[in-house]
Amino acid sequence: MKKSIYQLLIVSFLGVSSCTPPEIGYLSENVHATQDTISVPRGSFTVSARPAIENSTAPLNWEIIGFTDLDGNPNNELLETHEIRIWKEAFNGDTDTTLALAEAKLELSEEPSIKMNAVSGEFAFTQATKFVQNSLFKADVQVSNIKGEKLLQDFTIIKLEPFNAVEFPTEMRSRLLLDSDNGNTIAHTGVITGPDDENIPSVLDGTNPYFSIQKVSNEPANSVQVDMIIQDSYGNTVDTDEITFYPSGSSYLQNYHDNSVETIEGEKSTSFFLPAPPFPQYGRNYTGSSTYLMYYLSKGSAFVVDKEAYEADKGPKTDAQWEEFWAPFRDPETGKIRNHAYIRWGIKINDSGTWELKMKIPYTKLDE
């Protein structure tokens, strides 16, 4: 009798279970943007952070539904297309060694100001943002997976900032090193620490004591020419043959030569060329913000240390104390202070034309 009751219960349970299909997938009610406001410099390529999916079942599919202004009025200006020059493939400094090879990777294309990665949910902003009139938008997007779909209104705010012809994504340095038989010692370093450095305006207007980034011509109209000039602390330009690559094992750290389809070594400046901004395009050793780090050194014959200026700024010491300080760095044959410069650029140029990059090495003079 008991066996019959158990059998009946099992059959009854199975019958109920077969009428209720199991849950398939999960789409969280809390899927959200991880940036309340996405700030985008006009005219540059920018990618947003990924949204938070809160354990929703992958894969997810993302799409843009539309945009409004902050008052909720529809405004899809970001989706309007404009003709811009785009890279079809990434520039490679090892293989794209001629203008023709680099040009083959470029094309004119009608593109919107914004796209959305259907898999990751990241926004990508194109150079077409420079044509957009309005500055603030709310984005409506839709996300879906095997569970279903969800409309995410007012997903995030997009704020278009003024066009930055030059960005400072990472730390830039101008450094004087004192050389001895036992290695070298940092004498002084001029620094721009990154995008929030308060001294950036002085770099762009040419009043910074170490760095100057100036646009000197609107030509070439679509491509980029960058002229690198290294100077002593008084603004006297060193010969280009005094500037060398920074060695790293059997190779060398990345430099502007890697980012040029042509390089012209003048007597006082080195010119680099790329058929479209941004410049630089290529990182031999680094990715992310550090892609823009470019390294050089000077030869020991490039500069003489300006001892008088150094002592005036770094004192007070007695003559004997200064002599003791300089002694390890003094060349036993010439009596000059052995030294070399450490040159580290860290900028991104988003505009076409000819740009002049100047770096002054602190406490140096040209050898007369």
mmCIF file of C-alpha atoms in Angstrom:
data_model
loop_
_atom_site.group_PDB
_atom_site.id
_atom_site.type_symbol
_atom_site.label_atom_id
_atom_site.label_comp_id
_atom_site.label_asym_id
_atom_site.label_seq_id
_atom_site.Cartn_x
_atom_site.Cartn_y
_atom_site.Cartn_z
ATOM 1 C CA MET A 1 0.000 0.000 0.000
ATOM 2 C CA LYS A 2 2.798 2.434 0.946
ATOM 3 C CA LYS A 3 4.605 1.624 -2.295
ATOM 4 C CA SER A 4 1.511 2.561 -4.302
ATOM 5 C CA ILE A 5 1.172 5.886 -2.469
ATOM 6 C CA TYR A 6 4.850 6.749 -3.147
ATOM 7 C CA GLN A 7 4.460 5.852 -6.787
ATOM 8 C CA LEU A 8 1.383 8.051 -7.002
ATOM 9 C CA LEU A 9 3.195 10.987 -5.415
ATOM 10 C CA ILE A 10 6.165 10.646 -7.773
ATOM 11 C CA VAL A 11 3.921 10.486 -10.838
ATOM 12 C CA SER A 12 1.985 13.501 -9.564
ATOM 13 C CA PHE A 13 5.223 15.487 -8.941
ATOM 14 C CA LEU A 14 6.589 14.667 -12.368
ATOM 15 C CA GLY A 15 3.341 15.756 -13.931
ATOM 16 C CA VAL A 16 3.479 19.148 -12.212
ATOM 17 C CA SER A 17 7.185 19.596 -13.055
ATOM 18 C CA SER A 18 6.651 18.872 -16.707
ATOM 19 C CA CYS A 19 4.183 21.781 -16.896
ATOM 20 C CA THR A 20 6.708 24.355 -15.536
ATOM 21 C CA PRO A 21 9.718 24.803 -17.853
ATOM 22 C CA PRO A 22 13.000 25.691 -16.125
ATOM 23 C CA GLU A 23 14.273 29.279 -16.161
ATOM 24 C CA ILE A 24 16.708 29.941 -19.028
ATOM 25 C CA GLY A 25 19.124 32.811 -18.651
ATOM 26 C CA TYR A 26 19.137 35.898 -16.459
ATOM 27 C CA LEU A 27 18.913 39.590 -17.335
ATOM 28 C CA SER A 28 19.516 41.789 -14.313
ATOM 29 C CA GLU A 29 17.258 44.708 -13.478
ATOM 30 C CA ASN A 30 20.391 46.615 -12.494
ATOM 31 C CA VAL A 31 22.356 46.643 -15.753
ATOM 32 C CA HIS A 32 23.843 50.143 -15.859
ATOM 33 C CA ALA A 33 26.552 52.379 -17.285
ATOM 34 C CA THR A 34 29.694 52.644 -15.180
ATOM 35 C CA GLN A 35 30.123 56.282 -16.264
ATOM 36 C CA ASP A 36 27.359 58.704 -15.309
ATOM 37 C CA THR A 37 28.854 61.173 -17.784
ATOM 38 C CA ILE A 38 31.180 60.294 -20.653
ATOM 39 C CA SER A 39 33.388 63.270 -21.528
ATOM 40 C CA VAL A 40 34.598 63.166 -25.135
ATOM 41 C CA PRO A 41 37.119 65.602 -26.657
ATOM 42 C CA ARG A 42 35.705 66.637 -30.030
ATOM 43 C CA GLY A 43 37.506 65.339 -33.083
ATOM 44 C CA SER A 44 39.363 62.477 -31.408
ATOM 45 C CA PHE A 45 38.749 58.744 -31.217
ATOM 46 C CA THR A 46 37.607 57.767 -27.717
ATOM 47 C CA VAL A 47 36.215 54.563 -26.200
ATOM 48 C CA SER A 48 33.984 54.475 -23.109
ATOM 49 C CA ALA A 49 34.129 52.031 -20.222
ATOM 50 C CA ARG A 50 32.128 48.807 -20.357
ATOM 51 C CA PRO A 51 28.725 48.776 -18.623
ATOM 52 C CA ALA A 52 28.058 46.699 -15.510
ATOM 53 C CA ILE A 53 25.967 43.650 -16.466
ATOM 54 C CA GLU A 54 25.448 42.416 -12.881
ATOM 55 C CA ASN A 55 25.778 38.672 -13.596
ATOM 56 C CA SER A 56 23.435 38.736 -16.581
ATOM 57 C CA THR A 57 23.793 35.720 -18.836
ATOM 58 C CA ALA A 58 26.283 36.155 -21.663
ATOM 59 C CA PRO A 59 26.325 36.776 -24.530
ATOM 60 C CA LEU A 60 24.558 40.133 -24.405
ATOM 61 C CA ASN A 61 23.645 42.234 -27.416
ATOM 62 C CA TRP A 62 23.734 46.030 -27.184
ATOM 63 C CA GLU A 63 22.284 48.638 -29.528
ATOM 64 C CA ILE A 64 21.659 52.375 -29.561
ATOM 65 C CA ILE A 65 17.982 53.335 -29.569
ATOM 66 C CA GLY A 66 18.443 57.092 -29.749
ATOM 67 C CA PHE A 67 19.443 60.288 -27.993
ATOM 68 C CA THR A 68 17.721 63.213 -26.330
ATOM 69 C CA ASP A 69 18.839 66.534 -24.947
ATOM 70 C CA LEU A 70 18.818 67.010 -21.182
ATOM 71 C CA ASP A 71 15.162 68.085 -21.326
ATOM 72 C CA GLY A 72 14.127 64.852 -23.031
ATOM 73 C CA ASN A 73 13.704 66.255 -26.527
ATOM 74 C CA PRO A 74 14.882 63.842 -29.280
ATOM 75 C CA ASN A 75 18.256 64.786 -30.782
ATOM 76 C CA ASN A 76 20.067 62.204 -32.890
ATOM 77 C CA GLU A 77 22.795 64.529 -34.139
ATOM 78 C CA LEU A 78 25.405 62.024 -32.959
ATOM 79 C CA LEU A 79 24.061 59.477 -35.440
ATOM 80 C CA GLU A 80 24.346 61.783 -38.457
ATOM 81 C CA THR A 81 27.209 60.760 -40.748
ATOM 82 C CA HIS A 82 30.093 62.935 -41.924
ATOM 83 C CA GLU A 83 33.022 62.260 -44.219
ATOM 84 C CA ILE A 84 36.180 61.617 -42.225
ATOM 85 C CA ARG A 85 39.512 59.972 -42.929
ATOM 86 C CA ILE A 86 39.831 56.698 -41.070
ATOM 87 C CA TRP A 87 42.381 53.950 -40.639
ATOM 88 C CA LYS A 88 41.075 50.652 -42.031
ATOM 89 C CA GLU A 89 43.964 48.837 -40.362
ATOM 90 C CA ALA A 90 46.335 49.785 -37.559
ATOM 91 C CA PHE A 91 49.535 51.562 -38.509
ATOM 92 C CA ASN A 92 52.622 49.382 -38.014
ATOM 93 C CA GLY A 93 55.936 51.176 -37.839
ATOM 94 C CA ASP A 94 57.840 47.974 -38.641
ATOM 95 C CA THR A 95 56.084 47.370 -41.964
ATOM 96 C CA ASP A 96 54.463 50.660 -43.045
ATOM 97 C CA THR A 97 57.752 52.230 -44.025
ATOM 98 C CA THR A 98 56.599 54.245 -47.050
ATOM 99 C CA LEU A 99 53.854 56.769 -47.655
ATOM 100 C CA ALA A 100 52.194 54.442 -50.182
ATOM 101 C CA LEU A 101 52.001 51.560 -47.685
ATOM 102 C CA ALA A 102 50.501 53.771 -44.999
ATOM 103 C CA GLU A 103 48.090 55.499 -47.401
ATOM 104 C CA ALA A 104 46.723 52.092 -48.430
ATOM 105 C CA LYS A 105 45.399 51.705 -44.885
ATOM 106 C CA LEU A 106 43.412 54.958 -45.031
ATOM 107 C CA GLU A 107 40.108 55.839 -46.623
ATOM 108 C CA LEU A 108 37.484 58.573 -46.647
ATOM 109 C CA SER A 109 34.310 57.243 -45.104
ATOM 110 C CA GLU A 110 30.863 58.476 -44.063
ATOM 111 C CA GLU A 111 30.752 57.793 -40.323
ATOM 112 C CA PRO A 112 28.527 58.769 -37.367
ATOM 113 C CA SER A 113 30.002 60.429 -34.308
ATOM 114 C CA ILE A 114 29.159 57.441 -32.129
ATOM 115 C CA LYS A 115 29.028 53.680 -32.485
ATOM 116 C CA MET A 116 28.295 50.948 -29.967
ATOM 117 C CA ASN A 117 30.083 47.648 -29.640
ATOM 118 C CA ALA A 118 27.235 45.138 -29.855
ATOM 119 C CA VAL A 119 29.107 42.606 -27.719
ATOM 120 C CA SER A 120 30.817 44.682 -25.002
ATOM 121 C CA GLY A 121 28.438 47.647 -24.740
ATOM 122 C CA GLU A 122 31.273 50.157 -25.131
ATOM 123 C CA PHE A 123 30.655 53.400 -27.000
ATOM 124 C CA ALA A 124 33.230 54.417 -29.610
ATOM 125 C CA PHE A 125 33.392 58.074 -30.616
ATOM 126 C CA THR A 126 34.854 59.017 -33.996
ATOM 127 C CA GLN A 127 36.513 62.154 -35.332
ATOM 128 C CA ALA A 128 33.098 63.161 -36.719
ATOM 129 C CA THR A 129 32.276 64.652 -33.306
ATOM 130 C CA LYS A 130 34.037 67.823 -34.476
ATOM 131 C CA PHE A 131 30.980 68.516 -36.699
ATOM 132 C CA VAL A 132 28.407 68.179 -33.868
ATOM 133 C CA GLN A 133 26.785 71.435 -32.755
ATOM 134 C CA ASN A 134 25.288 70.434 -29.388
ATOM 135 C CA SER A 135 27.353 69.373 -26.392
ATOM 136 C CA LEU A 136 25.096 67.357 -24.054
ATOM 137 C CA PHE A 137 23.095 64.230 -24.855
ATOM 138 C CA LYS A 138 21.289 61.488 -22.962
ATOM 139 C CA ALA A 139 21.648 58.029 -24.494
ATOM 140 C CA ASP A 140 18.882 55.416 -24.697
ATOM 141 C CA VAL A 141 20.123 51.884 -25.368
ATOM 142 C CA GLN A 142 18.723 48.385 -25.448
ATOM 143 C CA VAL A 143 20.362 45.252 -24.086
ATOM 144 C CA SER A 144 19.206 41.709 -24.747
ATOM 145 C CA ASN A 145 20.225 38.104 -24.134
ATOM 146 C CA ILE A 146 18.634 34.673 -24.107
ATOM 147 C CA LYS A 147 16.337 35.797 -21.286
ATOM 148 C CA GLY A 148 14.839 38.761 -23.137
ATOM 149 C CA GLU A 149 15.495 42.440 -23.769
ATOM 150 C CA LYS A 150 15.503 45.616 -21.698
ATOM 151 C CA LEU A 151 15.239 49.279 -22.699
ATOM 152 C CA LEU A 152 17.661 51.427 -20.702
ATOM 153 C CA GLN A 153 16.475 55.008 -20.992
ATOM 154 C CA ASP A 154 18.798 57.801 -19.884
ATOM 155 C CA PHE A 155 21.554 55.199 -19.806
ATOM 156 C CA THR A 156 24.279 57.836 -19.524
ATOM 157 C CA ILE A 157 25.080 61.447 -20.399
ATOM 158 C CA ILE A 158 27.503 62.205 -23.219
ATOM 159 C CA LYS A 159 29.357 65.492 -22.959
ATOM 160 C CA LEU A 160 31.342 66.743 -25.938
ATOM 161 C CA GLU A 161 34.337 68.781 -24.804
ATOM 162 C CA PRO A 162 36.266 71.316 -26.900
ATOM 163 C CA PHE A 163 38.637 69.859 -29.475
ATOM 164 C CA ASN A 164 42.081 69.136 -27.994
ATOM 165 C CA ALA A 165 44.642 69.407 -30.755
ATOM 166 C CA VAL A 166 47.260 68.103 -28.312
ATOM 167 C CA GLU A 167 46.692 65.692 -25.430
ATOM 168 C CA PHE A 168 49.059 64.836 -22.578
ATOM 169 C CA PRO A 169 48.042 61.279 -21.660
ATOM 170 C CA THR A 170 51.179 60.339 -19.729
ATOM 171 C CA GLU A 171 54.228 61.803 -17.994
ATOM 172 C CA MET A 172 56.775 63.663 -20.109
ATOM 173 C CA ARG A 173 60.331 64.322 -18.891
ATOM 174 C CA SER A 174 63.379 66.411 -19.706
ATOM 175 C CA ARG A 175 66.236 65.174 -17.530
ATOM 176 C CA LEU A 176 69.917 65.957 -17.047
ATOM 177 C CA LEU A 177 71.975 62.982 -15.859
ATOM 178 C CA LEU A 178 75.466 63.296 -14.404
ATOM 179 C CA ASP A 179 77.715 60.390 -15.409
ATOM 180 C CA SER A 180 80.390 58.741 -13.316
ATOM 181 C CA ASP A 181 82.413 55.534 -13.432
ATOM 182 C CA ASN A 182 79.776 53.946 -11.212
ATOM 183 C CA GLY A 183 76.686 54.944 -13.188
ATOM 184 C CA ASN A 184 74.705 58.157 -13.351
ATOM 185 C CA THR A 185 72.922 60.529 -10.999
ATOM 186 C CA ILE A 186 69.796 62.572 -11.717
ATOM 187 C CA ALA A 187 70.734 66.240 -11.627
ATOM 188 C CA HIS A 188 67.314 67.686 -12.464
ATOM 189 C CA THR A 189 64.092 66.695 -14.231
ATOM 190 C CA GLY A 190 61.526 68.880 -15.934
ATOM 191 C CA VAL A 191 58.129 67.162 -15.905
ATOM 192 C CA ILE A 192 54.611 67.348 -17.279
ATOM 193 C CA THR A 193 52.828 64.774 -15.143
ATOM 194 C CA GLY A 194 49.840 64.049 -17.390
ATOM 195 C CA PRO A 195 46.439 65.394 -18.470
ATOM 196 C CA ASP A 196 45.774 67.303 -15.241
ATOM 197 C CA ASP A 197 49.112 69.098 -14.988
ATOM 198 C CA GLU A 198 48.534 72.804 -14.384
ATOM 199 C CA ASN A 199 51.550 73.675 -16.537
ATOM 200 C CA ILE A 200 50.084 72.335 -19.798
ATOM 201 C CA PRO A 201 48.987 75.821 -21.005
ATOM 202 C CA SER A 202 52.597 77.009 -20.786
ATOM 203 C CA VAL A 203 53.685 74.092 -22.998
ATOM 204 C CA LEU A 204 51.141 75.079 -25.639
ATOM 205 C CA ASP A 205 52.010 78.791 -25.599
ATOM 206 C CA GLY A 206 55.771 78.217 -25.535
ATOM 207 C CA THR A 207 56.511 79.722 -22.107
ATOM 208 C CA ASN A 208 57.350 76.480 -20.273
ATOM 209 C CA PRO A 209 61.057 76.256 -19.309
ATOM 210 C CA TYR A 210 61.394 72.695 -20.653
ATOM 211 C CA PHE A 211 58.743 71.911 -23.285
ATOM 212 C CA SER A 212 57.068 73.635 -26.207
ATOM 213 C CA ILE A 213 54.443 72.058 -28.492
ATOM 214 C CA GLN A 214 53.466 74.505 -31.233
ATOM 215 C CA LYS A 215 51.546 74.249 -34.498
ATOM 216 C CA VAL A 216 53.596 76.246 -36.994
ATOM 217 C CA SER A 217 51.647 75.589 -40.209
ATOM 218 C CA ASN A 218 48.237 74.313 -41.365
ATOM 219 C CA GLU A 219 50.027 72.392 -44.090
ATOM 220 C CA PRO A 220 49.939 69.535 -44.794
ATOM 221 C CA ALA A 221 46.145 69.865 -44.628
ATOM 222 C CA ASN A 222 45.272 66.192 -44.069
ATOM 223 C CA SER A 223 48.498 64.660 -42.833
ATOM 224 C CA VAL A 224 50.975 65.387 -40.032
ATOM 225 C CA GLN A 225 54.559 66.630 -39.935
ATOM 226 C CA VAL A 226 56.343 66.700 -36.576
ATOM 227 C CA ASP A 227 59.691 68.475 -36.173
ATOM 228 C CA MET A 228 61.667 67.456 -33.067
ATOM 229 C CA ILE A 229 64.197 69.977 -31.752
ATOM 230 C CA ILE A 230 66.415 69.416 -28.693
ATOM 231 C CA GLN A 231 68.002 72.465 -27.037
ATOM 232 C CA ASP A 232 70.174 73.485 -24.136
ATOM 233 C CA SER A 233 68.592 75.401 -21.276
ATOM 234 C CA TYR A 234 69.216 78.693 -23.107
ATOM 235 C CA GLY A 235 67.357 77.675 -26.252
ATOM 236 C CA ASN A 236 70.399 76.842 -28.381
ATOM 237 C CA THR A 237 69.659 73.849 -30.613
ATOM 238 C CA VAL A 238 71.901 70.795 -30.519
ATOM 239 C CA ASP A 239 72.877 68.992 -33.730
ATOM 240 C CA THR A 240 70.628 66.042 -34.526
ATOM 241 C CA ASP A 241 73.563 63.626 -34.685
ATOM 242 C CA GLU A 242 73.985 64.171 -30.924
ATOM 243 C CA ILE A 243 70.591 62.519 -30.268
ATOM 244 C CA THR A 244 70.352 58.708 -30.139
ATOM 245 C CA PHE A 245 67.810 55.947 -29.508
ATOM 246 C CA TYR A 246 67.309 54.632 -25.976
ATOM 247 C CA PRO A 247 68.738 51.076 -25.949
ATOM 248 C CA SER A 248 66.714 48.228 -24.480
ATOM 249 C CA GLY A 249 68.401 44.837 -24.618
ATOM 250 C CA SER A 250 69.120 43.969 -28.242
ATOM 251 C CA SER A 251 66.598 46.567 -29.461
ATOM 252 C CA TYR A 252 65.506 50.008 -28.275
ATOM 253 C CA LEU A 253 62.514 51.688 -26.700
ATOM 254 C CA GLN A 254 59.839 53.184 -28.924
ATOM 255 C CA ASN A 255 60.471 56.505 -30.592
ATOM 256 C CA TYR A 256 59.063 58.847 -33.218
ATOM 257 C CA HIS A 257 61.138 57.162 -35.914
ATOM 258 C CA ASP A 258 58.834 54.136 -35.475
ATOM 259 C CA ASN A 259 55.826 56.360 -36.161
ATOM 260 C CA SER A 260 57.037 58.006 -39.340
ATOM 261 C CA VAL A 261 56.528 56.838 -42.910
ATOM 262 C CA GLU A 262 59.510 59.038 -43.713
ATOM 263 C CA THR A 263 62.149 60.607 -41.508
ATOM 264 C CA ILE A 264 64.276 63.572 -42.544
ATOM 265 C CA GLU A 265 67.358 64.247 -40.445
ATOM 266 C CA GLY A 266 68.197 67.919 -40.743
ATOM 267 C CA GLU A 267 71.182 69.508 -39.070
ATOM 268 C CA LYS A 268 69.164 70.962 -36.189
ATOM 269 C CA SER A 269 65.788 69.156 -36.332
ATOM 270 C CA THR A 270 64.376 65.751 -37.218
ATOM 271 C CA SER A 271 61.118 65.697 -39.192
ATOM 272 C CA PHE A 272 58.614 62.869 -38.987
ATOM 273 C CA PHE A 273 55.638 62.294 -41.312
ATOM 274 C CA LEU A 274 52.331 60.437 -41.031
ATOM 275 C CA PRO A 275 49.477 60.579 -43.594
ATOM 276 C CA ALA A 276 46.765 61.215 -40.967
ATOM 277 C CA PRO A 277 46.462 62.085 -37.280
ATOM 278 C CA PRO A 278 46.666 61.124 -34.509
ATOM 279 C CA PHE A 279 50.425 61.147 -34.074
ATOM 280 C CA PRO A 280 52.000 58.945 -32.820
ATOM 281 C CA GLN A 281 50.101 55.922 -34.126
ATOM 282 C CA TYR A 282 52.253 53.031 -33.011
ATOM 283 C CA GLY A 283 53.723 51.655 -29.786
ATOM 284 C CA ARG A 284 56.625 49.209 -30.037
ATOM 285 C CA ASN A 285 56.782 48.499 -26.296
ATOM 286 C CA TYR A 286 53.636 49.906 -24.686
ATOM 287 C CA THR A 287 49.839 50.072 -24.940
ATOM 288 C CA GLY A 288 47.103 52.290 -23.529
ATOM 289 C CA SER A 289 48.131 55.784 -22.455
ATOM 290 C CA SER A 290 51.768 54.680 -22.467
ATOM 291 C CA THR A 291 51.576 54.132 -26.246
ATOM 292 C CA TYR A 292 52.536 57.804 -26.513
ATOM 293 C CA LEU A 293 55.839 57.481 -24.650
ATOM 294 C CA MET A 294 58.783 58.152 -26.991
ATOM 295 C CA TYR A 295 62.382 57.910 -25.808
ATOM 296 C CA TYR A 296 65.742 59.371 -26.819
ATOM 297 C CA LEU A 297 69.104 60.097 -25.211
ATOM 298 C CA SER A 298 71.815 62.593 -25.967
ATOM 299 C CA LYS A 299 75.444 61.694 -26.448
ATOM 300 C CA GLY A 300 77.900 62.779 -23.800
ATOM 301 C CA SER A 301 79.304 65.324 -26.233
ATOM 302 C CA ALA A 302 76.005 67.173 -26.750
ATOM 303 C CA PHE A 303 76.081 69.470 -23.711
ATOM 304 C CA VAL A 304 78.238 71.091 -21.086
ATOM 305 C CA VAL A 305 76.765 71.262 -17.590
ATOM 306 C CA ASP A 306 75.978 74.835 -16.541
ATOM 307 C CA LYS A 307 77.626 74.536 -13.139
ATOM 308 C CA GLU A 308 77.100 78.162 -12.211
ATOM 309 C CA ALA A 309 73.339 78.049 -12.752
ATOM 310 C CA TYR A 310 73.069 74.677 -11.030
ATOM 311 C CA GLU A 311 74.994 75.789 -7.966
ATOM 312 C CA ALA A 312 72.982 78.994 -7.742
ATOM 313 C CA ASP A 313 69.698 77.064 -7.701
ATOM 314 C CA LYS A 314 70.771 74.041 -5.645
ATOM 315 C CA GLY A 315 73.020 75.697 -3.021
ATOM 316 C CA PRO A 316 74.160 76.918 -0.632
ATOM 317 C CA LYS A 317 77.420 74.988 -0.407
ATOM 318 C CA THR A 318 81.010 76.047 0.057
ATOM 319 C CA ASP A 319 83.411 75.837 -2.886
ATOM 320 C CA ALA A 320 84.981 72.774 -1.278
ATOM 321 C CA GLN A 321 81.619 71.094 -0.902
ATOM 322 C CA TRP A 322 80.758 71.789 -4.527
ATOM 323 C CA GLU A 323 84.113 70.442 -5.662
ATOM 324 C CA GLU A 324 83.459 67.280 -3.702
ATOM 325 C CA PHE A 325 80.002 67.019 -5.308
ATOM 326 C CA TRP A 326 81.329 67.402 -8.875
ATOM 327 C CA ALA A 327 84.420 65.240 -8.433
ATOM 328 C CA PRO A 328 82.882 61.824 -9.359
ATOM 329 C CA PHE A 329 81.465 63.262 -12.593
ATOM 330 C CA ARG A 330 84.551 65.142 -13.774
ATOM 331 C CA ASP A 331 86.298 63.809 -16.858
ATOM 332 C CA PRO A 332 89.909 63.085 -15.824
ATOM 333 C CA GLU A 333 91.266 64.255 -19.194
ATOM 334 C CA THR A 334 89.168 67.343 -20.005
ATOM 335 C CA GLY A 335 87.961 68.333 -16.539
ATOM 336 C CA LYS A 336 84.427 68.724 -17.900
ATOM 337 C CA ILE A 337 81.406 67.294 -16.092
ATOM 338 C CA ARG A 338 80.294 64.109 -17.834
ATOM 339 C CA ASN A 339 76.579 64.109 -18.605
ATOM 340 C CA HIS A 340 73.815 63.119 -20.960
ATOM 341 C CA ALA A 341 70.127 63.934 -21.429
ATOM 342 C CA TYR A 342 67.169 61.626 -20.937
ATOM 343 C CA ILE A 343 64.417 62.646 -23.371
ATOM 344 C CA ARG A 344 60.896 61.314 -22.859
ATOM 345 C CA TRP A 345 57.948 62.606 -24.861
ATOM 346 C CA GLY A 346 54.361 61.802 -23.867
ATOM 347 C CA ILE A 347 51.923 63.640 -26.151
ATOM 348 C CA LYS A 348 49.207 62.810 -28.677
ATOM 349 C CA ILE A 349 48.615 65.170 -31.611
ATOM 350 C CA ASN A 350 45.050 65.006 -32.972
ATOM 351 C CA ASP A 351 45.334 67.696 -35.645
ATOM 352 C CA SER A 352 46.905 67.845 -39.084
ATOM 353 C CA GLY A 353 49.551 70.361 -40.152
ATOM 354 C CA THR A 354 53.148 70.916 -39.074
ATOM 355 C CA TRP A 355 54.004 70.732 -35.391
ATOM 356 C CA GLU A 356 57.198 71.812 -33.685
ATOM 357 C CA LEU A 357 58.265 69.856 -30.601
ATOM 358 C CA LYS A 358 61.004 71.527 -28.565
ATOM 359 C CA MET A 359 62.627 70.234 -25.419
ATOM 360 C CA LYS A 360 65.174 72.159 -23.355
ATOM 361 C CA ILE A 361 67.524 70.104 -21.189
ATOM 362 C CA PRO A 362 67.927 71.688 -17.731
ATOM 363 C CA TYR A 363 71.253 73.187 -16.623
ATOM 364 C CA THR A 364 73.014 72.665 -19.935
ATOM 365 C CA LYS A 365 74.964 74.733 -22.444
ATOM 366 C CA LEU A 366 76.250 73.822 -25.864
ATOM 367 C CA ASP A 367 79.935 72.926 -25.897
ATOM 368 C CA GLU A 368 81.762 75.832 -27.516
#
